[in-house]
């Protein structure tokens, strides 16, 4: 137990100062609300599932990695099936012999010196076996500098019991200016079984309170004002026909900062990869590493001698881009319209789109390379890339270079088309 306490003291102190719940009223309580599940490995600090805020129906939620588990593994979660108050209880289930400690820090100075308080909670157990301890609650006292003073335990609960009230009564000593009082819910040295905790309360005096309707709820922290949305900012002036869609792309956070300028200049191969990868992450809601891990056709190892750009490597792993015949990537070279069409279509494929499309007639079809035709047909059919003339049929201009503004608005169109 001393080892457990010593490991907790330093981390608990920091969170107690910042994240502890206030006990400005003499009677307070917390109940479990939203379901949160965490698998816990040996020796891990894990979310405590206790939120200092309170809602009408009560709430526990994660706020810090500030609980300790040792000597095995356990699962801690909220359980809506066994409830004393609110919508759910906090469950600790023994997977192997273990100890789990869930911390509820109280900010220093919120309990009055020389006053007696009672920390109470309801505990429910199911076949909880322990040679020495069991399920219980604890109050730990130490200074804000981490000096351990003492702790108080409730009785231990083992076996199978329905909701059972356990209490810890303690007096706040006067000799410490910044005393940290930390309640815990604990199962310790248990071989198997499970326990639930609910209806935690701090009350003034040495008697627990049975009627929770008489308790004052923990006051919710003041909500931070929602910042006003920041209007997208152009760094320069794009062509009139592109301006509206570029502003929408900026508003959708699809444009890397270094690409948001010099709109009419040709885009480089590397910058186009940056645009494509950001769009994939936004559309999928995943980090690009997770996209690659879940993409069946992803390449395992890719490298280029002339760039170490993470986005270029990611695009290459996803098959969206290739290197030159020399093995280099040529990151600063410009791309052509047919190369852009290929990259846009293959990005759509990565995101699960079927990129097959019927043939589209273009006046300059003979200029389109054979490898590019299926991609051009797809992006044209879904309205991402149009022709470059008003003739019938139009030109596609496959060998013309591609500008930043064209790149931004077609990535934006693809984002909306998928």
PDB file of N, CA and C in Angstrom, residues 133-199:
ATOM      1  N   UNK A 133      -8.084  -7.421   1.654  1.00  0.00           N
ATOM      2  CA  UNK A 133      -8.804  -6.144   1.572  1.00  0.00           C
ATOM      3  C   UNK A 133     -10.172  -6.333   0.938  1.00  0.00           C
ATOM      4  N   UNK A 134     -10.424  -5.691  -0.203  1.00  0.00           N
ATOM      5  CA  UNK A 134     -11.714  -5.758  -0.856  1.00  0.00           C
ATOM      6  C   UNK A 134     -12.042  -4.424  -1.482  1.00  0.00           C
ATOM      7  N   UNK A 135     -13.349  -4.116  -1.549  1.00  0.00           N
ATOM      8  CA  UNK A 135     -13.786  -2.834  -2.084  1.00  0.00           C
ATOM      9  C   UNK A 135     -13.960  -1.858  -0.924  1.00  0.00           C
ATOM     10  N   UNK A 136     -13.475  -0.628  -1.108  1.00  0.00           N
ATOM     11  CA  UNK A 136     -13.612   0.354  -0.041  1.00  0.00           C
ATOM     12  C   UNK A 136     -13.364   1.750  -0.592  1.00  0.00           C
ATOM     13  N   UNK A 137     -13.599   2.761   0.263  1.00  0.00           N
ATOM     14  CA  UNK A 137     -13.278   4.134  -0.090  1.00  0.00           C
ATOM     15  C   UNK A 137     -12.221   4.648   0.868  1.00  0.00           C
ATOM     16  N   UNK A 138     -11.498   5.680   0.431  1.00  0.00           N
ATOM     17  CA  UNK A 138     -10.359   6.163   1.219  1.00  0.00           C
ATOM     18  C   UNK A 138     -10.256   7.682   1.111  1.00  0.00           C
ATOM     19  N   UNK A 139      -9.832   8.316   2.196  1.00  0.00           N
ATOM     20  CA  UNK A 139      -9.447   9.724   2.190  1.00  0.00           C
ATOM     21  C   UNK A 139      -7.946   9.793   2.446  1.00  0.00           C
ATOM     22  N   UNK A 140      -7.221  10.489   1.585  1.00  0.00           N
ATOM     23  CA  UNK A 140      -5.791  10.668   1.763  1.00  0.00           C
ATOM     24  C   UNK A 140      -5.504  12.146   1.981  1.00  0.00           C
ATOM     25  N   UNK A 141      -4.666  12.462   2.951  1.00  0.00           N
ATOM     26  CA  UNK A 141      -4.293  13.835   3.256  1.00  0.00           C
ATOM     27  C   UNK A 141      -2.797  14.024   3.025  1.00  0.00           C
ATOM     28  N   UNK A 142      -2.443  15.103   2.331  1.00  0.00           N
ATOM     29  CA  UNK A 142      -1.047  15.450   2.167  1.00  0.00           C
ATOM     30  C   UNK A 142      -0.968  16.937   1.819  1.00  0.00           C
ATOM     31  N   UNK A 143       0.221  17.503   1.879  1.00  0.00           N
ATOM     32  CA  UNK A 143       0.394  18.916   1.580  1.00  0.00           C
ATOM     33  C   UNK A 143       0.466  19.107   0.077  1.00  0.00           C
ATOM     34  N   UNK A 144       0.328  20.389  -0.338  1.00  0.00           N
ATOM     35  CA  UNK A 144       0.406  20.653  -1.775  1.00  0.00           C
ATOM     36  C   UNK A 144       1.826  20.496  -2.305  1.00  0.00           C
ATOM     37  N   UNK A 145       2.783  20.281  -1.420  1.00  0.00           N
ATOM     38  CA  UNK A 145       4.152  19.981  -1.843  1.00  0.00           C
ATOM     39  C   UNK A 145       4.405  18.485  -1.918  1.00  0.00           C
ATOM     40  N   UNK A 146       3.368  17.687  -1.666  1.00  0.00           N
ATOM     41  CA  UNK A 146       3.496  16.254  -1.804  1.00  0.00           C
ATOM     42  C   UNK A 146       3.876  15.513  -0.547  1.00  0.00           C
ATOM     43  N   UNK A 147       3.883  16.208   0.603  1.00  0.00           N
ATOM     44  CA  UNK A 147       4.224  15.532   1.859  1.00  0.00           C
ATOM     45  C   UNK A 147       3.032  14.732   2.357  1.00  0.00           C
ATOM     46  N   UNK A 148       3.187  13.424   2.429  1.00  0.00           N
ATOM     47  CA  UNK A 148       2.111  12.559   2.892  1.00  0.00           C
ATOM     48  C   UNK A 148       1.868  12.771   4.386  1.00  0.00           C
ATOM     49  N   UNK A 149       0.601  12.903   4.763  1.00  0.00           N
ATOM     50  CA  UNK A 149       0.244  13.097   6.166  1.00  0.00           C
ATOM     51  C   UNK A 149      -0.375  11.823   6.727  1.00  0.00           C
ATOM     52  N   UNK A 150      -1.528  11.449   6.207  1.00  0.00           N
ATOM     53  CA  UNK A 150      -2.181  10.230   6.673  1.00  0.00           C
ATOM     54  C   UNK A 150      -3.301   9.868   5.713  1.00  0.00           C
ATOM     55  N   UNK A 151      -3.916   8.719   5.949  1.00  0.00           N
ATOM     56  CA  UNK A 151      -5.096   8.361   5.169  1.00  0.00           C
ATOM     57  C   UNK A 151      -6.065   7.600   6.059  1.00  0.00           C
ATOM     58  N   UNK A 152      -7.342   7.586   5.639  1.00  0.00           N
ATOM     59  CA  UNK A 152      -8.401   6.919   6.381  1.00  0.00           C
ATOM     60  C   UNK A 152      -9.174   6.018   5.423  1.00  0.00           C
ATOM     61  N   UNK A 153      -9.404   4.781   5.850  1.00  0.00           N
ATOM     62  CA  UNK A 153     -10.135   3.819   5.028  1.00  0.00           C
ATOM     63  C   UNK A 153     -11.500   3.523   5.630  1.00  0.00           C
ATOM     64  N   UNK A 154     -12.454   3.227   4.751  1.00  0.00           N
ATOM     65  CA  UNK A 154     -13.723   2.678   5.220  1.00  0.00           C
ATOM     66  C   UNK A 154     -13.539   1.193   5.498  1.00  0.00           C
ATOM     67  N   UNK A 155     -14.586   0.542   5.914  1.00  0.00           N
ATOM     68  CA  UNK A 155     -14.546  -0.916   6.030  1.00  0.00           C
ATOM     69  C   UNK A 155     -14.412  -1.535   4.651  1.00  0.00           C
ATOM     70  N   UNK A 156     -13.931  -2.781   4.600  1.00  0.00           N
ATOM     71  CA  UNK A 156     -13.799  -3.510   3.347  1.00  0.00           C
ATOM     72  C   UNK A 156     -15.088  -4.274   3.060  1.00  0.00           C
ATOM     73  N   UNK A 157     -15.488  -4.292   1.785  1.00  0.00           N
ATOM     74  CA  UNK A 157     -16.676  -5.023   1.363  1.00  0.00           C
ATOM     75  C   UNK A 157     -16.237  -6.136   0.424  1.00  0.00           C
ATOM     76  N   UNK A 158     -16.606  -7.367   0.729  1.00  0.00           N
ATOM     77  CA  UNK A 158     -16.272  -8.513  -0.109  1.00  0.00           C
ATOM     78  C   UNK A 158     -17.516  -9.371  -0.295  1.00  0.00           C
ATOM     79  N   UNK A 159     -17.357 -10.428  -1.068  1.00  0.00           N
ATOM     80  CA  UNK A 159     -18.482 -11.333  -1.299  1.00  0.00           C
ATOM     81  C   UNK A 159     -19.478 -10.727  -2.265  1.00  0.00           C
ATOM     82  N   UNK A 160     -20.771 -11.018  -2.013  1.00  0.00           N
ATOM     83  CA  UNK A 160     -21.850 -10.477  -2.849  1.00  0.00           C
ATOM     84  C   UNK A 160     -22.781  -9.669  -1.960  1.00  0.00           C
ATOM     85  N   UNK A 161     -22.851  -8.366  -2.206  1.00  0.00           N
ATOM     86  CA  UNK A 161     -23.722  -7.495  -1.427  1.00  0.00           C
ATOM     87  C   UNK A 161     -24.435  -6.529  -2.351  1.00  0.00           C
ATOM     88  N   UNK A 162     -25.703  -6.249  -2.017  1.00  0.00           N
ATOM     89  CA  UNK A 162     -26.412  -5.206  -2.744  1.00  0.00           C
ATOM     90  C   UNK A 162     -25.882  -3.859  -2.266  1.00  0.00           C
ATOM     91  N   UNK A 163     -26.420  -2.777  -2.812  1.00  0.00           N
ATOM     92  CA  UNK A 163     -25.906  -1.460  -2.497  1.00  0.00           C
ATOM     93  C   UNK A 163     -25.747  -1.271  -0.990  1.00  0.00           C
ATOM     94  N   UNK A 164     -24.519  -0.982  -0.591  1.00  0.00           N
ATOM     95  CA  UNK A 164     -24.143  -0.961   0.819  1.00  0.00           C
ATOM     96  C   UNK A 164     -23.396   0.341   1.087  1.00  0.00           C
ATOM     97  N   UNK A 165     -23.843   1.099   2.077  1.00  0.00           N
ATOM     98  CA  UNK A 165     -23.246   2.391   2.373  1.00  0.00           C
ATOM     99  C   UNK A 165     -21.952   2.221   3.163  1.00  0.00           C
ATOM    100  N   UNK A 166     -20.860   2.795   2.644  1.00  0.00           N
ATOM    101  CA  UNK A 166     -19.591   2.821   3.363  1.00  0.00           C
ATOM    102  C   UNK A 166     -19.200   4.284   3.575  1.00  0.00           C
ATOM    103  N   UNK A 167     -18.510   4.550   4.676  1.00  0.00           N
ATOM    104  CA  UNK A 167     -18.181   5.927   5.021  1.00  0.00           C
ATOM    105  C   UNK A 167     -16.768   6.050   5.559  1.00  0.00           C
ATOM    106  N   UNK A 168     -16.212   7.260   5.417  1.00  0.00           N
ATOM    107  CA  UNK A 168     -14.942   7.639   6.028  1.00  0.00           C
ATOM    108  C   UNK A 168     -15.160   8.996   6.681  1.00  0.00           C
ATOM    109  N   UNK A 169     -14.951   9.080   7.987  1.00  0.00           N
ATOM    110  CA  UNK A 169     -15.067  10.347   8.702  1.00  0.00           C
ATOM    111  C   UNK A 169     -13.672  10.852   9.062  1.00  0.00           C
ATOM    112  N   UNK A 170     -13.430  12.133   8.840  1.00  0.00           N
ATOM    113  CA  UNK A 170     -12.097  12.677   9.071  1.00  0.00           C
ATOM    114  C   UNK A 170     -12.218  14.145   9.474  1.00  0.00           C
ATOM    115  N   UNK A 171     -11.199  14.609  10.186  1.00  0.00           N
ATOM    116  CA  UNK A 171     -11.132  16.011  10.578  1.00  0.00           C
ATOM    117  C   UNK A 171     -10.010  16.688   9.802  1.00  0.00           C
ATOM    118  N   UNK A 172     -10.280  17.891   9.316  1.00  0.00           N
ATOM    119  CA  UNK A 172      -9.263  18.640   8.573  1.00  0.00           C
ATOM    120  C   UNK A 172      -8.319  19.297   9.575  1.00  0.00           C
ATOM    121  N   UNK A 173      -7.047  18.911   9.593  1.00  0.00           N
ATOM    122  CA  UNK A 173      -6.117  19.493  10.577  1.00  0.00           C
ATOM    123  C   UNK A 173      -5.840  20.963  10.281  1.00  0.00           C
ATOM    124  N   UNK A 174      -5.433  21.686  11.318  1.00  0.00           N
ATOM    125  CA  UNK A 174      -5.243  23.132  11.200  1.00  0.00           C
ATOM    126  C   UNK A 174      -3.821  23.523  10.861  1.00  0.00           C
ATOM    127  N   UNK A 175      -2.857  22.604  10.983  1.00  0.00           N
ATOM    128  CA  UNK A 175      -1.461  23.007  10.893  1.00  0.00           C
ATOM    129  C   UNK A 175      -0.933  23.109   9.468  1.00  0.00           C
ATOM    130  N   UNK A 176      -1.785  22.853   8.468  1.00  0.00           N
ATOM    131  CA  UNK A 176      -1.329  22.911   7.081  1.00  0.00           C
ATOM    132  C   UNK A 176      -2.140  23.972   6.331  1.00  0.00           C
ATOM    133  N   UNK A 177      -1.443  24.896   5.676  1.00  0.00           N
ATOM    134  CA  UNK A 177      -2.138  25.968   4.965  1.00  0.00           C
ATOM    135  C   UNK A 177      -2.789  25.480   3.680  1.00  0.00           C
ATOM    136  N   UNK A 178      -2.122  24.582   2.985  1.00  0.00           N
ATOM    137  CA  UNK A 178      -2.631  24.105   1.695  1.00  0.00           C
ATOM    138  C   UNK A 178      -2.784  22.590   1.721  1.00  0.00           C
ATOM    139  N   UNK A 179      -3.685  22.147   2.530  1.00  0.00           N
ATOM    140  CA  UNK A 179      -3.919  20.716   2.670  1.00  0.00           C
ATOM    141  C   UNK A 179      -4.656  20.179   1.446  1.00  0.00           C
ATOM    142  N   UNK A 180      -4.178  19.070   0.919  1.00  0.00           N
ATOM    143  CA  UNK A 180      -4.841  18.399  -0.192  1.00  0.00           C
ATOM    144  C   UNK A 180      -5.580  17.195   0.357  1.00  0.00           C
ATOM    145  N   UNK A 181      -6.887  17.173   0.162  1.00  0.00           N
ATOM    146  CA  UNK A 181      -7.733  16.070   0.619  1.00  0.00           C
ATOM    147  C   UNK A 181      -8.200  15.321  -0.620  1.00  0.00           C
ATOM    148  N   UNK A 182      -7.859  14.066  -0.720  1.00  0.00           N
ATOM    149  CA  UNK A 182      -8.152  13.316  -1.932  1.00  0.00           C
ATOM    150  C   UNK A 182      -8.973  12.066  -1.633  1.00  0.00           C
ATOM    151  N   UNK A 183     -10.219  12.014  -2.063  1.00  0.00           N
ATOM    152  CA  UNK A 183     -11.002  10.785  -1.932  1.00  0.00           C
ATOM    153  C   UNK A 183     -10.640   9.783  -3.031  1.00  0.00           C
ATOM    154  N   UNK A 184     -10.699   8.504  -2.690  1.00  0.00           N
ATOM    155  CA  UNK A 184     -10.492   7.426  -3.662  1.00  0.00           C
ATOM    156  C   UNK A 184     -11.620   6.405  -3.528  1.00  0.00           C
ATOM    157  N   UNK A 185     -11.956   5.763  -4.652  1.00  0.00           N
ATOM    158  CA  UNK A 185     -12.704   4.505  -4.580  1.00  0.00           C
ATOM    159  C   UNK A 185     -11.739   3.414  -5.034  1.00  0.00           C
ATOM    160  N   UNK A 186     -11.707   2.301  -4.307  1.00  0.00           N
ATOM    161  CA  UNK A 186     -10.619   1.333  -4.465  1.00  0.00           C
ATOM    162  C   UNK A 186     -11.155  -0.100  -4.397  1.00  0.00           C
ATOM    163  N   UNK A 187     -10.582  -0.968  -5.209  1.00  0.00           N
ATOM    164  CA  UNK A 187     -10.582  -2.389  -4.877  1.00  0.00           C
ATOM    165  C   UNK A 187      -9.122  -2.787  -4.772  1.00  0.00           C
ATOM    166  N   UNK A 188      -8.790  -3.553  -3.739  1.00  0.00           N
ATOM    167  CA  UNK A 188      -7.387  -3.858  -3.479  1.00  0.00           C
ATOM    168  C   UNK A 188      -7.200  -5.323  -3.138  1.00  0.00           C
ATOM    169  N   UNK A 189      -6.144  -5.900  -3.718  1.00  0.00           N
ATOM    170  CA  UNK A 189      -5.735  -7.283  -3.427  1.00  0.00           C
ATOM    171  C   UNK A 189      -6.885  -8.258  -3.610  1.00  0.00           C
ATOM    172  N   UNK A 190      -7.582  -8.112  -4.738  1.00  0.00           N
ATOM    173  CA  UNK A 190      -8.732  -8.983  -5.009  1.00  0.00           C
ATOM    174  C   UNK A 190      -8.371 -10.001  -6.081  1.00  0.00           C
ATOM    175  N   UNK A 191      -8.823 -11.236  -5.861  1.00  0.00           N
ATOM    176  CA  UNK A 191      -8.495 -12.303  -6.807  1.00  0.00           C
ATOM    177  C   UNK A 191      -9.492 -12.394  -7.945  1.00  0.00           C
ATOM    178  N   UNK A 192     -10.766 -12.132  -7.664  1.00  0.00           N
ATOM    179  CA  UNK A 192     -11.782 -12.158  -8.711  1.00  0.00           C
ATOM    180  C   UNK A 192     -13.024 -11.449  -8.204  1.00  0.00           C
ATOM    181  N   UNK A 193     -13.962 -11.235  -9.109  1.00  0.00           N
ATOM    182  CA  UNK A 193     -15.208 -10.568  -8.753  1.00  0.00           C
ATOM    183  C   UNK A 193     -15.284  -9.169  -9.325  1.00  0.00           C
ATOM    184  N   UNK A 194     -16.304  -8.429  -8.891  1.00  0.00           N
ATOM    185  CA  UNK A 194     -16.505  -7.086  -9.408  1.00  0.00           C
ATOM    186  C   UNK A 194     -17.195  -6.228  -8.358  1.00  0.00           C
ATOM    187  N   UNK A 195     -17.018  -4.916  -8.511  1.00  0.00           N
ATOM    188  CA  UNK A 195     -17.618  -3.976  -7.568  1.00  0.00           C
ATOM    189  C   UNK A 195     -18.132  -2.767  -8.332  1.00  0.00           C
ATOM    190  N   UNK A 196     -19.206  -2.165  -7.801  1.00  0.00           N
ATOM    191  CA  UNK A 196     -19.774  -0.950  -8.362  1.00  0.00           C
ATOM    192  C   UNK A 196     -19.787   0.133  -7.279  1.00  0.00           C
ATOM    193  N   UNK A 197     -19.532   1.377  -7.672  1.00  0.00           N
ATOM    194  CA  UNK A 197     -19.581   2.513  -6.755  1.00  0.00           C
ATOM    195  C   UNK A 197     -20.557   3.544  -7.310  1.00  0.00           C
ATOM    196  N   UNK A 198     -21.348   4.132  -6.426  1.00  0.00           N
ATOM    197  CA  UNK A 198     -22.286   5.168  -6.860  1.00  0.00           C
ATOM    198  C   UNK A 198     -22.636   6.035  -5.655  1.00  0.00           C
ATOM    199  N   UNK A 199     -23.256   7.181  -5.914  1.00  0.00           N
ATOM    200  CA  UNK A 199     -23.710   8.053  -4.844  1.00  0.00           C
ATOM    201  C   UNK A 199     -22.598   8.558  -3.962  1.00  0.00           C
TER     202      UNK A 199
END
